PDB file of C-alpha atoms in Angstrom:
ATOM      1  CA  UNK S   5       0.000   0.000   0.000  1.00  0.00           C
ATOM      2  CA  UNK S   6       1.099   3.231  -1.060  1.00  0.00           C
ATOM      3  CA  UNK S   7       1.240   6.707   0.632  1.00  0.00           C
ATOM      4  CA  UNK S   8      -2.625   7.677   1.270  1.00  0.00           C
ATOM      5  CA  UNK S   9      -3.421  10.894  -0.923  1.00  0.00           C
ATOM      6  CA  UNK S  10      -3.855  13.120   2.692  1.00  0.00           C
ATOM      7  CA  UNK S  11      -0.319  12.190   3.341  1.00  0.00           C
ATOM      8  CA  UNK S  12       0.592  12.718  -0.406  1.00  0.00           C
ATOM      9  CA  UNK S  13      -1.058  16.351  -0.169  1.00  0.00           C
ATOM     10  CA  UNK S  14       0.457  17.103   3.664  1.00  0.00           C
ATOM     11  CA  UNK S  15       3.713  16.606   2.038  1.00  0.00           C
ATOM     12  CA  UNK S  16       3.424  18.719  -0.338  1.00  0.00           C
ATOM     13  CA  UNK S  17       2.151  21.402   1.727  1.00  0.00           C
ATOM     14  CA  UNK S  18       5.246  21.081   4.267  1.00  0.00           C
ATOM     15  CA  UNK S  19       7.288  21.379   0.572  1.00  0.00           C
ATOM     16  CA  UNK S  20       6.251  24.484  -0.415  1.00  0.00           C
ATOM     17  CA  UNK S  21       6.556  25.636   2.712  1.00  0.00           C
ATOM     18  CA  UNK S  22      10.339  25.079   2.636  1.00  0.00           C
ATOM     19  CA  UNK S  23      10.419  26.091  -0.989  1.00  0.00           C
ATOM     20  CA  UNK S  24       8.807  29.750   0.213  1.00  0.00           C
ATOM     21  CA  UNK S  25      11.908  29.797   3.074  1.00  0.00           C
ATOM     22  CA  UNK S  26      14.427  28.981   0.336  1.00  0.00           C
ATOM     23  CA  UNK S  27      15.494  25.438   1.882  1.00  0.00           C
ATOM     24  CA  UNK S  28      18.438  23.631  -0.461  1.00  0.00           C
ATOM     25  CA  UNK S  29      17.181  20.760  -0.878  1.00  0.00           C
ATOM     26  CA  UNK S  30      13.736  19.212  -0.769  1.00  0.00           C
ATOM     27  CA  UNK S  31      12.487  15.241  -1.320  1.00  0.00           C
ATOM     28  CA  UNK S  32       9.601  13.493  -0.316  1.00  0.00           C
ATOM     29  CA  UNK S  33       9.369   9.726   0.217  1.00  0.00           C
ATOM     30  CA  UNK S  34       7.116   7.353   0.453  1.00  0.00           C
ATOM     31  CA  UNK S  35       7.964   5.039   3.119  1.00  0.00           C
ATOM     32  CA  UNK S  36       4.601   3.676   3.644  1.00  0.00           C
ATOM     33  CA  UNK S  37       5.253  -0.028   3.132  1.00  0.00           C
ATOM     34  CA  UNK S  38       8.456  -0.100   5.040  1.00  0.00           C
ATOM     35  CA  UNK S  39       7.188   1.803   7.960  1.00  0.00           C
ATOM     36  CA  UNK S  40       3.977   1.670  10.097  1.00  0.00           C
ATOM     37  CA  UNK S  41       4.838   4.881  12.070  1.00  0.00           C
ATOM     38  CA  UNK S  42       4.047   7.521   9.141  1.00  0.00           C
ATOM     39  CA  UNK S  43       3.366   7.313   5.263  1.00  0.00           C
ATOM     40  CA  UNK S  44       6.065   9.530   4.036  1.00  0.00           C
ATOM     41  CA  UNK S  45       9.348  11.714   4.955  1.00  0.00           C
ATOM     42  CA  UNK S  46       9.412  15.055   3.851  1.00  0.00           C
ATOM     43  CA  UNK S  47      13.416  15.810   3.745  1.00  0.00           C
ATOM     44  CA  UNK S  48      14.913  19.612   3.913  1.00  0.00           C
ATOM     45  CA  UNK S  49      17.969  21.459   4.282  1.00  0.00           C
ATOM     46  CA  UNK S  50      19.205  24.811   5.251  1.00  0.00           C
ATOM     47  CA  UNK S  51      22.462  26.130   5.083  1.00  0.00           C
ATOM     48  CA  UNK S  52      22.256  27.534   9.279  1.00  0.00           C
ATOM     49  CA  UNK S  53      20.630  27.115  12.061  1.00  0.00           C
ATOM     50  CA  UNK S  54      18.876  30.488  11.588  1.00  0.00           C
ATOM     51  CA  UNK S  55      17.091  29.153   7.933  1.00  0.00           C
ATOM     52  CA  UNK S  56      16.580  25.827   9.748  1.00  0.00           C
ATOM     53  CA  UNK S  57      14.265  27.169  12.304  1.00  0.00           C
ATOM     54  CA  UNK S  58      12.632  29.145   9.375  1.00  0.00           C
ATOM     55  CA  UNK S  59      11.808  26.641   7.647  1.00  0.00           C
ATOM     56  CA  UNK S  60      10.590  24.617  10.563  1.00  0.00           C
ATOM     57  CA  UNK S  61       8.169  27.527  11.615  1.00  0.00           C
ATOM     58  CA  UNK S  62       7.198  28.037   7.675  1.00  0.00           C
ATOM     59  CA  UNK S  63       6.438  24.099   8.002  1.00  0.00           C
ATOM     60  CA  UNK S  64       4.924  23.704  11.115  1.00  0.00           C
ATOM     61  CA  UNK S  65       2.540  26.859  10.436  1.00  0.00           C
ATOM     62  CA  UNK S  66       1.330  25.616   7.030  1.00  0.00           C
ATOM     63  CA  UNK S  67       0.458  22.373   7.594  1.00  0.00           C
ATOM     64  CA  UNK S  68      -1.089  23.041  10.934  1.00  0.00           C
ATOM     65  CA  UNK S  69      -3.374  25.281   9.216  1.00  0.00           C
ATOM     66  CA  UNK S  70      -3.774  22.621   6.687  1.00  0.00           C
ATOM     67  CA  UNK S  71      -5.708  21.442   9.481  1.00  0.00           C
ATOM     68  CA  UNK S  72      -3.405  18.639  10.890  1.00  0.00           C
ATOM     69  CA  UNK S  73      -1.409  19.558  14.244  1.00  0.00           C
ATOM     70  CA  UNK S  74       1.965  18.780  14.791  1.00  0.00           C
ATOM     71  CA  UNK S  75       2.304  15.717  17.265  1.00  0.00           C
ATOM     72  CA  UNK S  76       5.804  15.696  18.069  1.00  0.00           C
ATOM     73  CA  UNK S  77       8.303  17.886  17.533  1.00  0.00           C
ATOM     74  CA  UNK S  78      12.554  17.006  17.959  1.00  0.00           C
ATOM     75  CA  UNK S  79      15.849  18.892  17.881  1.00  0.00           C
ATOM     76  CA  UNK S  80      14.996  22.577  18.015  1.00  0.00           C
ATOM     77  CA  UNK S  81      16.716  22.788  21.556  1.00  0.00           C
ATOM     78  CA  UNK S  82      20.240  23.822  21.289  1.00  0.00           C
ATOM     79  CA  UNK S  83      22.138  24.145  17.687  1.00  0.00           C
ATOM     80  CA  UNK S  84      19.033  22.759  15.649  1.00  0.00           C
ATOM     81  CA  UNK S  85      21.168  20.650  13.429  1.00  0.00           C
ATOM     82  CA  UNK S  86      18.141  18.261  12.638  1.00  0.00           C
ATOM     83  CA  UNK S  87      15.015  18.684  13.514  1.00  0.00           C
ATOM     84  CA  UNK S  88      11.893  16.447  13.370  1.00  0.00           C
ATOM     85  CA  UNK S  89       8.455  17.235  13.201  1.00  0.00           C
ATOM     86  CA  UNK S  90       5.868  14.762  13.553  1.00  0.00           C
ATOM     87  CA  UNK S  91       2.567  15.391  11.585  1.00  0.00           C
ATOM     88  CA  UNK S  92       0.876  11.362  12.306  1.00  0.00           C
ATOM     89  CA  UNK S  93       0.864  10.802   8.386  1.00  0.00           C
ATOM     90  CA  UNK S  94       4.032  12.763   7.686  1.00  0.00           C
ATOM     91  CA  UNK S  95       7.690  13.405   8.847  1.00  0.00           C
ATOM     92  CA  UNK S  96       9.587  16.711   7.925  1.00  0.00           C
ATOM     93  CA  UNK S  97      13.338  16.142   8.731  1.00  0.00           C
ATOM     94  CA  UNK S  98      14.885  19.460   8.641  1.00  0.00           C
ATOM     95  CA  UNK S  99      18.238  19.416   8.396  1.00  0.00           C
ATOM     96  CA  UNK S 100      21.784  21.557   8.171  1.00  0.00           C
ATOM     97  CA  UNK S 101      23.808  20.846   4.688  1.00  0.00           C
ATOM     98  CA  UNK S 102      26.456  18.773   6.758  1.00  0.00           C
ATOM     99  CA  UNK S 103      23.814  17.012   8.657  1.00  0.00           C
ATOM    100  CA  UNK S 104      22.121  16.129   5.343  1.00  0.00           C
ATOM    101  CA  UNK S 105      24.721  14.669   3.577  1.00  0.00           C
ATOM    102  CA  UNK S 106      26.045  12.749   6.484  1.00  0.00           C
ATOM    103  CA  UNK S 107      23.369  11.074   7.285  1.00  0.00           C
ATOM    104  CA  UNK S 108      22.353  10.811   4.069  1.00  0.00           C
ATOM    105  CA  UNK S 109      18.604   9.849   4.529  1.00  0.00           C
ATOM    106  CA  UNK S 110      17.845   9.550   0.723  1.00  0.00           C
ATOM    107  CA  UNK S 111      20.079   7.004  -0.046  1.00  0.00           C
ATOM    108  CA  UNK S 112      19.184   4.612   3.127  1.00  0.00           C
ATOM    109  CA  UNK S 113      15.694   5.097   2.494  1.00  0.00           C
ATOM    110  CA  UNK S 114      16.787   4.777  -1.572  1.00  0.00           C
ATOM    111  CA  UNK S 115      14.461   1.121  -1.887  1.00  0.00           C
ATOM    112  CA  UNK S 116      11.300   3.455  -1.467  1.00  0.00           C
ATOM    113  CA  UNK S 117       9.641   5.369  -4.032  1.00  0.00           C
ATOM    114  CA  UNK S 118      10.052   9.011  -3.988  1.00  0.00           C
ATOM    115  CA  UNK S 119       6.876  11.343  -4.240  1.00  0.00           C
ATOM    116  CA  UNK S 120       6.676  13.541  -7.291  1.00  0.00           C
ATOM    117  CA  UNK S 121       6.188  17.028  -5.709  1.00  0.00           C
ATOM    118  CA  UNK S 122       4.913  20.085  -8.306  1.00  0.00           C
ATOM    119  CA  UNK S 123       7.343  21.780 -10.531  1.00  0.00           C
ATOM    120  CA  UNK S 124       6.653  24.567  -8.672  1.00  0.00           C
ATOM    121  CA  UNK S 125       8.213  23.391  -5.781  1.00  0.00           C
ATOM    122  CA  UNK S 126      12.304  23.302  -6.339  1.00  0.00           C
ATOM    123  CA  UNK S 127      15.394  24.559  -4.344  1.00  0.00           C
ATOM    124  CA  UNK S 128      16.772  27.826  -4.706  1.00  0.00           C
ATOM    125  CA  UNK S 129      18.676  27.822  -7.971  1.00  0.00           C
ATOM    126  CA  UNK S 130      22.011  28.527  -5.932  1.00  0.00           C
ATOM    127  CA  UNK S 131      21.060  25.359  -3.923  1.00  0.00           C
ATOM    128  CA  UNK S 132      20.507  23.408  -6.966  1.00  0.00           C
ATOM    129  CA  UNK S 133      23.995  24.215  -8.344  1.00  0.00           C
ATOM    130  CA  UNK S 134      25.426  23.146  -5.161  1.00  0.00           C
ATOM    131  CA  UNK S 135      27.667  20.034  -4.178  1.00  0.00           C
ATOM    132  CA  UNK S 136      24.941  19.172  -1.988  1.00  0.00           C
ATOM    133  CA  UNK S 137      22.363  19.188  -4.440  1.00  0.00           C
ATOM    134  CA  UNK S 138      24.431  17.416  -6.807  1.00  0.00           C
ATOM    135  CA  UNK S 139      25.053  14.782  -4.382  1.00  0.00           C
ATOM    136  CA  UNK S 140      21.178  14.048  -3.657  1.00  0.00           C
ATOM    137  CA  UNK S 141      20.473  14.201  -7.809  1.00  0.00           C
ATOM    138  CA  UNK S 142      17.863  11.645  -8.303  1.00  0.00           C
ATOM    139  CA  UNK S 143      16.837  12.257 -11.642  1.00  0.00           C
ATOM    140  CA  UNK S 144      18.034   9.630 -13.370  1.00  0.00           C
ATOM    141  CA  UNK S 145      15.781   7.151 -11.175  1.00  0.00           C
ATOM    142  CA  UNK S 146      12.839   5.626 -12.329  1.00  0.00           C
ATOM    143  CA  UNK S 147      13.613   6.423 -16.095  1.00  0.00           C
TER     144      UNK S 147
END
């Protein structure tokens, strides 16, 4: 069973969100058959710990008024390296560039399918030239 169409739409809500805070990366997975917890991981990055608590506000805000409250909520205390909100159907990691690539959730979560968010909703072009970016290209999957 597949990511439910709520979840698929909550994710793309907490997205855009990031998009609108310029995150540098964005992905959405479905890990609905390899997890019971939550239908899908919404993955972000900033480049500091100021735009990482942006875009976890941003996040939190819209899909709260999406109508579904946040449950949980991780790793805001102190340098707010990662942090992890907890929507029920939906995770948003939110994560510094470093943190990103060295846990590298994309590729350990790489046997799921990855949810096709609008075209409107895309890194900052600066972002998207970056290492970083580069690193997490998935473009070529699934062709």
């Amino acid at each position: 069973m597949s990511a439910t169409e709520e979840s698929i739409s909550m994710a793309i809500i907490a997205a855009r969100a990031a998009a609108e805070i310029k995150a540098t990366s964005i992905t959405a997975i479905d890990v609905s058959e390899r997890l019971v917890l939550t239908d899908a991981f919404v993955v972000v990055s900033g480049s500091t710990e100021r735009q990482v608590r942006a875009i976890v506000d941003a996040v939190e805000e819209a899909v709260e008024r999406a109508g579904h409250p946040r449950l949980r909520r991780e790793g805001l205390d102190g340098e707010a390296h990662w942090v992890l909100l907890d929507f029920g159907e939906i995770m948003v990691h939110v994560q510094q560039d470093a943190d990103r690539e060295f846990y590298a959730l994309e590729k350990l979560w790489a046997d799921c399918p990855l949810i096709e968010l609008p075209s409107d909703i895309h890194a900052t072009p600066d972002a998207e030239a970056s290492p970083l970016a580069q690193y997490f290209d998935f473009s070529s999957l699934g062709n």
